[in-house]
């Protein structure tokens, strides 16, 4: 009898190397299979691969489409998200462009949540506008039915949001999409298919920046688009091929290696992040904490309903002058100042008011907003570091 495997088990057995039929031996992990050129045993093999590809299936006809290492990683993404097809791209941002180019045509209109990863707006300004694809940004809780236009085809969201981690009601979004015949696509980098699975809540497309928790070691760039919808898969497949999206075998291999430990890393990030929330709760500088697993976060009920875990991301609104906030960030010793997250290390970002201006969830806040990624370091050390930096910030006049 076949056993139904938990995703933790699936991740340990994905990308296992096949035995050499002559020696009966094999390394445990599949090696990175680097290739630009694929050889076919005969023309019949070539034609078979071409037929599979033309039917929308996975076929290795050329290195750009990836070899066995890539195929194993695609399968991992599909299994994480509960999808049937996964398409790799060279970064999370490239995965976002794949979705927009595959699913929108000239004259179309897309509804996008105002809490999406910031560079989506750059994609909009630099590319989508030139292609006559228009975008309306909406806030969490806004009446979407009223924003749908006759040419709206796509509802693109990110939950929790990129800077303030506001939870969107994925089921309610799916109902809107269904009512108006829209595709619901979501950036699921936060959940990475492990703690949040939008495809099981009504979304048709999920985008993951594998650069973050899947890779987990701050040493690779990777994106993936996952779907369980055959018609959408065909569009993604053609667009991925036509646009030349491709990743190196070494990055695919690093991602396969990284993803096996995602369950334990994610759980530890989440535990430490809650300890840091508890610390900030008692600090006089704290105005508000943004972390959906924190019971006082307004999105906590949705998080409890839709997620099975959390991660190391949180933001804090701090009653600090701009100068004091800079001192706080600069004085942190264990936190790197940087834009990414999902690696083993702690990171800090002083969010600029310009980036917050788009977020209606932020309102008119005048205080500093600091986004933290809580890494795998000892939480006591992290809290000691935050304490000493806050004390130095408190000494800043004004
Ligand atoms: C939520 C989210 N989506 C997408 C991306 C883009 O991923 P990448 O940096 O791999 O292009 C990022 C990167 O920070 C992100 O935070």
Short mmCIF file of C-alpha atoms and ligand atoms in Angstrom, two decimals:
data_model
loop_
_atom_site.label_atom_id
_atom_site.label_comp_id
_atom_site.label_asym_id
_atom_site.label_seq_id
_atom_site.Cartn_x
_atom_site.Cartn_y
_atom_site.Cartn_z
CA UNK A 1 0.00 0.00 0.00
CA UNK A 2 1.37 3.41 -0.97
CA UNK A 3 1.83 5.69 2.04
CA UNK A 4 0.70 9.29 1.89
CA UNK A 5 3.81 11.26 2.65
CA UNK A 6 4.02 14.40 4.72
CA UNK A 7 5.77 17.25 2.90
CA UNK A 8 8.69 16.96 5.39
CA UNK A 9 9.25 13.43 4.09
CA UNK A 10 8.79 14.45 0.45
CA UNK A 11 11.48 17.13 0.81
CA UNK A 12 14.03 14.61 2.12
CA UNK A 13 13.46 12.23 -0.79
CA UNK A 14 13.19 14.73 -3.64
CA UNK A 15 16.13 14.88 -6.05
CA UNK A 16 17.62 11.51 -5.08
CA UNK A 17 20.11 10.18 -7.64
CA UNK A 18 19.11 7.00 -9.54
CA UNK A 19 21.31 3.89 -9.26
CA UNK A 20 23.92 3.17 -11.89
CA UNK A 21 22.50 -0.05 -13.45
CA UNK A 22 26.01 -1.54 -13.82
CA UNK A 23 27.38 -0.93 -10.34
CA UNK A 24 24.14 -0.78 -8.36
CA UNK A 25 25.39 2.32 -6.56
CA UNK A 26 24.41 5.97 -6.49
CA UNK A 27 25.22 9.12 -4.55
CA UNK A 28 22.37 10.18 -2.26
CA UNK A 29 21.67 13.57 -3.88
CA UNK A 30 21.35 14.13 -7.60
CA UNK A 31 24.47 16.03 -8.73
CA UNK A 32 24.02 19.38 -10.49
CA UNK A 33 23.48 18.34 -14.10
CA UNK A 34 25.07 21.13 -16.13
CA UNK A 35 24.34 21.19 -19.87
CA UNK A 36 23.68 23.56 -22.72
CA UNK A 37 23.31 20.82 -25.31
CA UNK A 38 21.17 17.71 -25.10
CA UNK A 39 22.02 14.62 -27.20
CA UNK A 40 19.32 12.26 -28.44
CA UNK A 41 19.96 8.54 -28.87
CA UNK A 42 18.15 8.62 -32.21
CA UNK A 43 15.63 10.72 -34.14
CA UNK A 44 12.71 8.81 -32.62
CA UNK A 45 13.84 9.98 -29.14
CA UNK A 46 14.12 13.57 -30.38
CA UNK A 47 10.65 13.44 -31.94
CA UNK A 48 9.15 11.95 -28.79
CA UNK A 49 10.60 14.81 -26.72
CA UNK A 50 9.24 17.35 -29.18
CA UNK A 51 5.76 15.80 -29.07
CA UNK A 52 5.77 15.89 -25.25
CA UNK A 53 6.85 19.53 -25.30
CA UNK A 54 4.22 20.49 -27.90
CA UNK A 55 1.55 18.90 -25.67
CA UNK A 56 2.66 21.14 -22.78
CA UNK A 57 4.60 18.42 -20.92
CA UNK A 58 8.12 18.56 -19.52
CA UNK A 59 10.69 17.48 -22.11
CA UNK A 60 14.40 18.05 -22.18
CA UNK A 61 15.27 19.19 -25.68
CA UNK A 62 17.88 21.83 -24.87
CA UNK A 63 19.82 22.97 -21.81
CA UNK A 64 17.85 26.16 -21.36
CA UNK A 65 14.81 24.14 -20.29
CA UNK A 66 16.89 22.40 -17.65
CA UNK A 67 17.92 18.82 -17.03
CA UNK A 68 17.13 16.37 -14.21
CA UNK A 69 18.25 18.70 -11.38
CA UNK A 70 15.80 21.31 -12.64
CA UNK A 71 13.04 18.73 -13.05
CA UNK A 72 13.48 17.60 -9.44
CA UNK A 73 13.28 21.20 -8.22
CA UNK A 74 10.16 21.88 -10.30
CA UNK A 75 8.56 18.89 -8.65
CA UNK A 76 9.49 20.19 -5.20
CA UNK A 77 7.82 23.54 -5.91
CA UNK A 78 4.70 21.80 -7.26
CA UNK A 79 4.51 19.56 -4.19
CA UNK A 80 5.08 22.42 -1.76
CA UNK A 81 2.27 24.48 -3.25
CA UNK A 82 -0.13 21.65 -4.09
CA UNK A 83 0.19 22.42 -7.81
CA UNK A 84 0.63 20.24 -10.88
CA UNK A 85 3.08 22.39 -12.86
CA UNK A 86 6.02 24.57 -11.80
CA UNK A 87 8.09 26.87 -13.98
CA UNK A 88 11.49 28.15 -12.88
CA UNK A 89 12.87 31.64 -13.40
CA UNK A 90 16.17 33.28 -12.61
CA UNK A 91 14.76 35.30 -9.67
CA UNK A 92 11.54 35.93 -7.81
CA UNK A 93 11.16 39.12 -9.83
CA UNK A 94 11.53 37.16 -13.09
CA UNK A 95 8.80 34.78 -11.87
CA UNK A 96 6.56 37.84 -11.36
CA UNK A 97 7.26 39.06 -14.90
CA UNK A 98 6.48 35.54 -16.22
CA UNK A 99 3.03 35.70 -14.62
CA UNK A 100 2.26 39.16 -15.97
CA UNK A 101 3.49 38.38 -19.49
CA UNK A 102 1.78 34.99 -19.64
CA UNK A 103 -1.57 36.13 -18.29
CA UNK A 104 -2.02 39.71 -19.52
CA UNK A 105 -2.30 41.00 -23.08
CA UNK A 106 -2.38 44.51 -24.53
CA UNK A 107 -5.56 46.27 -23.43
CA UNK A 108 -6.00 44.15 -20.29
CA UNK A 109 -6.38 45.53 -16.78
CA UNK A 110 -4.99 43.98 -13.58
CA UNK A 111 -5.99 44.56 -9.97
CA UNK A 112 -2.94 44.41 -7.69
CA UNK A 113 -2.81 44.68 -3.90
CA UNK A 114 -0.98 47.79 -2.72
CA UNK A 115 1.18 45.70 -0.37
CA UNK A 116 2.98 43.78 -3.14
CA UNK A 117 6.74 43.54 -3.39
CA UNK A 118 7.77 47.11 -4.34
CA UNK A 119 9.47 46.45 -7.71
CA UNK A 120 6.11 45.30 -9.13
CA UNK A 121 5.45 49.02 -9.55
CA UNK A 122 8.67 49.32 -11.54
CA UNK A 123 7.51 46.45 -13.78
CA UNK A 124 4.24 48.34 -14.19
CA UNK A 125 5.93 51.66 -15.02
CA UNK A 126 8.76 50.32 -17.17
CA UNK A 127 7.02 47.52 -19.08
CA UNK A 128 3.29 47.01 -18.52
CA UNK A 129 2.35 50.63 -19.36
CA UNK A 130 4.29 50.38 -22.65
CA UNK A 131 2.31 47.23 -23.45
CA UNK A 132 -0.98 49.01 -22.74
CA UNK A 133 -1.68 46.83 -19.69
CA UNK A 134 -3.22 48.99 -16.98
CA UNK A 135 -3.11 48.42 -13.22
CA UNK A 136 -5.25 49.53 -10.28
CA UNK A 137 -3.74 49.06 -6.80
CA UNK A 138 -6.14 48.26 -3.99
CA UNK A 139 -5.93 48.17 -0.20
CA UNK A 140 -6.73 45.20 2.03
CA UNK A 141 -10.46 45.18 2.72
CA UNK A 142 -11.38 47.46 -0.22
CA UNK A 143 -14.51 46.61 -2.25
CA UNK A 144 -12.98 44.75 -5.21
CA UNK A 145 -16.25 44.21 -7.07
CA UNK A 146 -16.40 47.98 -7.57
CA UNK A 147 -12.87 48.08 -9.01
CA UNK A 148 -13.32 45.38 -11.64
CA UNK A 149 -13.47 46.81 -15.17
CA UNK A 150 -14.77 45.10 -18.34
CA UNK A 151 -11.15 44.41 -19.38
CA UNK A 152 -9.90 43.16 -15.96
CA UNK A 153 -8.33 39.72 -16.32
CA UNK A 154 -5.99 39.31 -13.36
CA UNK A 155 -6.14 39.75 -9.59
CA UNK A 156 -2.57 39.72 -8.25
CA UNK A 157 -2.00 39.79 -4.49
CA UNK A 158 0.61 39.20 -1.85
CA UNK A 159 -0.36 37.89 1.57
CA UNK A 160 0.95 38.73 4.07
CA UNK A 161 2.06 42.04 2.53
CA UNK A 162 5.72 42.81 1.90
CA UNK A 163 6.41 45.51 4.50
CA UNK A 164 3.56 45.37 7.06
CA UNK A 165 2.56 41.70 6.74
CA UNK A 166 -1.15 42.42 6.50
CA UNK A 167 -3.10 39.21 5.88
CA UNK A 168 -5.48 39.23 2.93
CA UNK A 169 -8.52 36.98 2.93
CA UNK A 170 -7.48 34.58 0.15
CA UNK A 171 -10.85 32.81 0.11
CA UNK A 172 -12.68 36.12 -0.31
CA UNK A 173 -10.25 37.12 -3.11
CA UNK A 174 -10.92 33.81 -4.83
CA UNK A 175 -14.66 34.43 -4.64
CA UNK A 176 -14.23 37.84 -6.30
CA UNK A 177 -12.03 36.31 -8.98
CA UNK A 178 -14.57 33.59 -9.66
CA UNK A 179 -17.49 36.05 -9.83
CA UNK A 180 -15.73 38.09 -12.51
CA UNK A 181 -13.80 35.36 -14.36
CA UNK A 182 -10.38 36.64 -13.23
CA UNK A 183 -7.24 34.65 -12.57
CA UNK A 184 -6.13 34.93 -8.93
CA UNK A 185 -2.33 34.94 -8.69
CA UNK A 186 -0.44 35.43 -5.45
CA UNK A 187 3.09 36.02 -4.33
CA UNK A 188 3.63 33.30 -1.74
CA UNK A 189 7.27 33.95 -0.92
CA UNK A 190 6.34 34.49 2.76
CA UNK A 191 4.74 31.04 3.00
CA UNK A 192 6.96 29.37 0.39
CA UNK A 193 4.34 26.59 0.14
CA UNK A 194 5.27 25.32 3.57
CA UNK A 195 3.25 27.40 6.04
CA UNK A 196 0.67 28.86 3.63
CA UNK A 197 -0.79 27.26 0.50
CA UNK A 198 -2.93 29.72 -1.48
CA UNK A 199 -3.64 27.20 -4.27
CA UNK A 200 -5.64 25.19 -1.74
CA UNK A 201 -7.57 28.36 -0.77
CA UNK A 202 -8.78 29.24 -4.27
CA UNK A 203 -5.81 30.92 -5.99
CA UNK A 204 -4.80 29.53 -9.40
CA UNK A 205 -1.21 30.75 -9.53
CA UNK A 206 1.44 31.00 -6.85
CA UNK A 207 4.75 32.81 -7.21
CA UNK A 208 7.69 32.07 -4.93
CA UNK A 209 11.02 33.87 -4.70
CA UNK A 210 13.12 30.77 -3.98
CA UNK A 211 15.88 33.24 -3.14
CA UNK A 212 14.38 33.42 0.39
CA UNK A 213 13.34 30.44 2.55
CA UNK A 214 13.64 27.75 -0.15
CA UNK A 215 17.32 28.49 -0.79
CA UNK A 216 17.69 29.53 2.83
CA UNK A 217 21.39 30.39 2.74
CA UNK A 218 21.54 33.82 1.02
CA UNK A 219 23.60 32.41 -1.83
CA UNK A 220 21.30 31.97 -4.82
CA UNK A 221 18.67 33.77 -6.91
CA UNK A 222 15.59 31.79 -7.93
CA UNK A 223 11.92 32.14 -8.75
CA UNK A 224 9.10 29.71 -9.47
CA UNK A 225 5.54 29.95 -10.74
CA UNK A 226 3.20 27.13 -9.75
CA UNK A 227 -0.32 26.31 -10.91
CA UNK A 228 -2.84 23.47 -10.90
CA UNK A 229 -4.81 24.86 -13.82
CA UNK A 230 -4.08 23.18 -17.17
CA UNK A 231 -5.03 26.17 -19.34
CA UNK A 232 -2.85 28.52 -17.27
CA UNK A 233 -0.02 25.98 -17.32
CA UNK A 234 -0.03 26.02 -21.12
CA UNK A 235 0.29 29.81 -21.15
CA UNK A 236 3.10 29.75 -18.58
CA UNK A 237 4.89 26.96 -20.44
CA UNK A 238 4.86 28.85 -23.75
CA UNK A 239 5.84 32.15 -22.17
CA UNK A 240 8.67 30.60 -20.14
CA UNK A 241 10.07 29.03 -23.34
CA UNK A 242 9.53 32.05 -25.57
CA UNK A 243 11.08 34.50 -23.10
CA UNK A 244 14.09 32.29 -22.37
CA UNK A 245 13.66 32.10 -18.58
CA UNK A 246 16.38 29.77 -17.33
CA UNK A 247 18.39 28.99 -14.20
CA UNK A 248 21.77 27.36 -13.71
CA UNK A 249 22.03 23.72 -12.64
CA UNK A 250 24.18 24.84 -9.71
CA UNK A 251 21.44 27.14 -8.40
CA UNK A 252 18.84 24.38 -8.86
CA UNK A 253 21.09 22.04 -6.89
CA UNK A 254 21.68 24.58 -4.11
CA UNK A 255 17.93 25.13 -3.86
CA UNK A 256 17.30 21.38 -3.60
CA UNK A 257 19.89 21.18 -0.85
CA UNK A 258 18.46 24.20 0.95
CA UNK A 259 14.80 23.21 0.80
CA UNK A 260 15.33 19.96 2.68
CA UNK A 261 15.98 21.89 5.89
CA UNK A 262 13.26 24.50 5.32
CA UNK A 263 10.87 22.84 7.83
CA UNK A 264 13.32 23.09 10.72
CA UNK A 265 14.70 26.47 9.71
CA UNK A 266 11.24 28.00 9.30
CA UNK A 267 10.10 26.72 12.70
CA UNK A 268 13.16 28.17 14.42
CA UNK A 269 12.86 31.53 12.63
CA UNK A 270 9.21 31.63 13.74
CA UNK A 271 9.99 30.82 17.39
CA UNK A 272 12.71 33.44 17.58
CA UNK A 273 10.52 36.07 15.87
CA UNK A 274 7.82 35.59 18.53
CA UNK A 275 10.42 36.04 21.26
CA UNK A 276 11.53 39.27 19.60
CA UNK A 277 7.87 40.43 19.44
CA UNK A 278 7.55 39.74 23.15
CA UNK A 279 10.69 41.81 23.75
CA UNK A 280 9.39 44.75 21.71
CA UNK A 281 5.99 44.59 23.42
CA UNK A 282 7.68 45.79 26.62
CA UNK A 283 9.84 48.50 25.04
CA UNK A 284 8.65 52.12 25.43
CA UNK A 285 9.66 52.92 21.81
CA UNK A 286 7.22 50.38 20.34
CA UNK A 287 4.04 51.77 18.78
CA UNK A 288 2.90 48.73 16.83
CA UNK A 289 4.14 45.28 15.86
CA UNK A 290 3.44 43.77 12.46
CA UNK A 291 3.65 39.98 12.54
CA UNK A 292 0.54 37.87 11.82
CA UNK A 293 1.51 35.10 14.27
CA UNK A 294 1.56 37.70 17.07
CA UNK A 295 -1.83 37.53 18.83
CA UNK A 296 -2.23 41.33 18.83
CA UNK A 297 -1.73 41.65 15.05
CA UNK A 298 -5.03 42.56 13.30
CA UNK A 299 -4.41 39.74 10.79
CA UNK A 300 -3.98 37.11 13.52
CA UNK A 301 -7.43 35.49 13.08
CA UNK A 302 -6.88 35.10 9.32
CA UNK A 303 -3.39 33.77 9.99
CA UNK A 304 -4.81 31.20 12.41
CA UNK A 305 -7.44 30.18 9.88
CA UNK A 306 -5.23 29.95 6.78
CA UNK A 307 -1.61 29.32 7.84
CA UNK A 308 0.07 26.38 9.51
CA UNK A 309 3.11 28.27 10.76
CA UNK A 310 5.07 31.47 10.58
CA UNK A 311 8.58 32.71 9.84
CA UNK A 312 11.21 35.22 10.90
CA UNK A 313 9.74 38.36 9.31
CA UNK A 314 8.35 41.23 11.37
CA UNK A 315 8.15 45.00 11.30
CA UNK A 316 7.99 47.40 14.21
CA UNK A 317 6.72 50.94 14.27
CA UNK A 318 9.09 52.73 16.63
CA UNK A 319 8.64 56.12 18.28
CA UNK A 320 12.06 57.30 17.18
CA UNK A 321 13.09 60.41 15.26
CA UNK A 322 14.59 59.75 11.80
CA UNK A 323 18.08 60.40 13.26
CA UNK A 324 17.52 58.06 16.22
CA UNK A 325 16.15 55.33 13.92
CA UNK A 326 19.33 55.55 11.84
CA UNK A 327 21.44 55.16 14.98
CA UNK A 328 19.37 52.12 16.05
CA UNK A 329 19.94 50.40 12.69
CA UNK A 330 23.61 51.33 12.38
CA UNK A 331 24.41 50.19 15.92
CA UNK A 332 23.00 46.67 15.50
CA UNK A 333 25.87 44.22 15.47
CA UNK A 334 24.20 40.91 14.63
CA UNK A 335 21.86 42.28 11.95
CA UNK A 336 23.14 42.88 8.45
CA UNK A 337 21.62 45.94 6.78
CA UNK A 338 20.07 44.50 3.66
CA UNK A 339 16.95 44.05 1.55
CA UNK A 340 16.56 40.30 1.44
CA UNK A 341 15.33 37.73 3.98
CA UNK A 342 14.85 33.99 4.37
CA UNK A 343 18.53 33.19 4.86
CA UNK A 344 20.01 31.87 8.12
CA UNK A 345 21.07 35.33 9.27
CA UNK A 346 19.33 38.29 10.84
CA UNK A 347 18.76 41.34 8.66
CA UNK A 348 17.41 44.84 9.21
CA UNK A 349 15.88 47.33 6.83
CA UNK A 350 14.93 50.91 7.71
CA UNK A 351 11.84 51.27 5.53
CA UNK A 352 11.74 54.57 3.70
CA UNK A 353 8.59 56.75 3.99
CA UNK A 354 8.51 56.76 0.16
CA UNK A 355 7.97 52.99 0.10
CA UNK A 356 5.29 53.23 2.79
CA UNK A 357 3.41 55.97 0.96
CA UNK A 358 1.74 53.32 -1.26
CA UNK A 359 0.47 51.29 1.70
CA UNK A 360 -2.94 52.42 2.88
CA UNK A 361 -2.55 49.96 5.78
CA UNK A 362 0.22 52.23 7.09
CA UNK A 363 -1.98 55.35 7.05
CA UNK A 364 -0.29 58.63 7.88
CA UNK A 365 2.25 57.24 10.35
CA UNK A 366 5.11 59.61 11.12
CA UNK A 367 7.14 57.14 13.16
CA UNK A 368 10.03 54.99 11.97
CA UNK A 369 9.31 51.59 10.48
CA UNK A 370 11.98 48.95 10.83
CA UNK A 371 11.66 45.56 9.15
CA UNK A 372 13.57 42.69 10.72
CA UNK A 373 14.38 39.21 9.54
CA UNK A 374 15.08 37.17 12.65
CA UNK A 375 17.76 34.62 11.84
CA UNK A 376 18.86 31.39 13.45
CA UNK A 377 21.23 33.02 15.96
CA UNK A 378 20.55 32.59 19.69
CA UNK A 379 17.43 34.67 20.48
CA UNK A 380 19.07 35.87 23.72
CA UNK A 381 21.94 37.31 21.68
CA UNK A 382 19.53 38.90 19.21
CA UNK A 383 17.57 40.53 22.03
CA UNK A 384 20.77 41.74 23.74
CA UNK A 385 21.82 43.30 20.44
CA UNK A 386 18.44 45.01 19.94
CA UNK A 387 18.57 46.29 23.54
CA UNK A 388 22.01 47.89 23.22
CA UNK A 389 21.10 49.50 19.86
CA UNK A 390 17.84 50.91 21.27
CA UNK A 391 19.76 52.36 24.21
CA UNK A 392 22.15 54.11 21.85
CA UNK A 393 19.19 55.40 19.82
CA UNK A 394 17.55 56.71 23.02
CA UNK A 395 20.63 58.86 23.65
CA UNK A 396 20.09 60.76 20.38
CA UNK A 397 18.82 64.29 21.07
CA UNK A 398 15.48 65.35 19.52
C1 LIG B 1 7.74 39.09 -1.42
C2 LIG B 1 8.82 39.09 -2.46
N1 LIG B 1 8.51 38.70 -3.70
C3 LIG B 1 9.44 38.68 -4.67
C4 LIG B 1 10.73 39.06 -4.43
C5 LIG B 1 11.71 39.06 -5.55
O1 LIG B 1 12.60 38.02 -5.42
P1 LIG B 1 14.07 38.10 -6.03
O2 LIG B 1 14.86 38.96 -5.11
O3 LIG B 1 14.52 36.69 -6.09
O4 LIG B 1 13.94 38.71 -7.39
C6 LIG B 1 11.11 39.48 -3.15
C7 LIG B 1 12.48 39.90 -2.86
O5 LIG B 1 12.78 40.51 -1.86
C8 LIG B 1 10.10 39.49 -2.14
O6 LIG B 1 10.40 39.92 -0.89
#
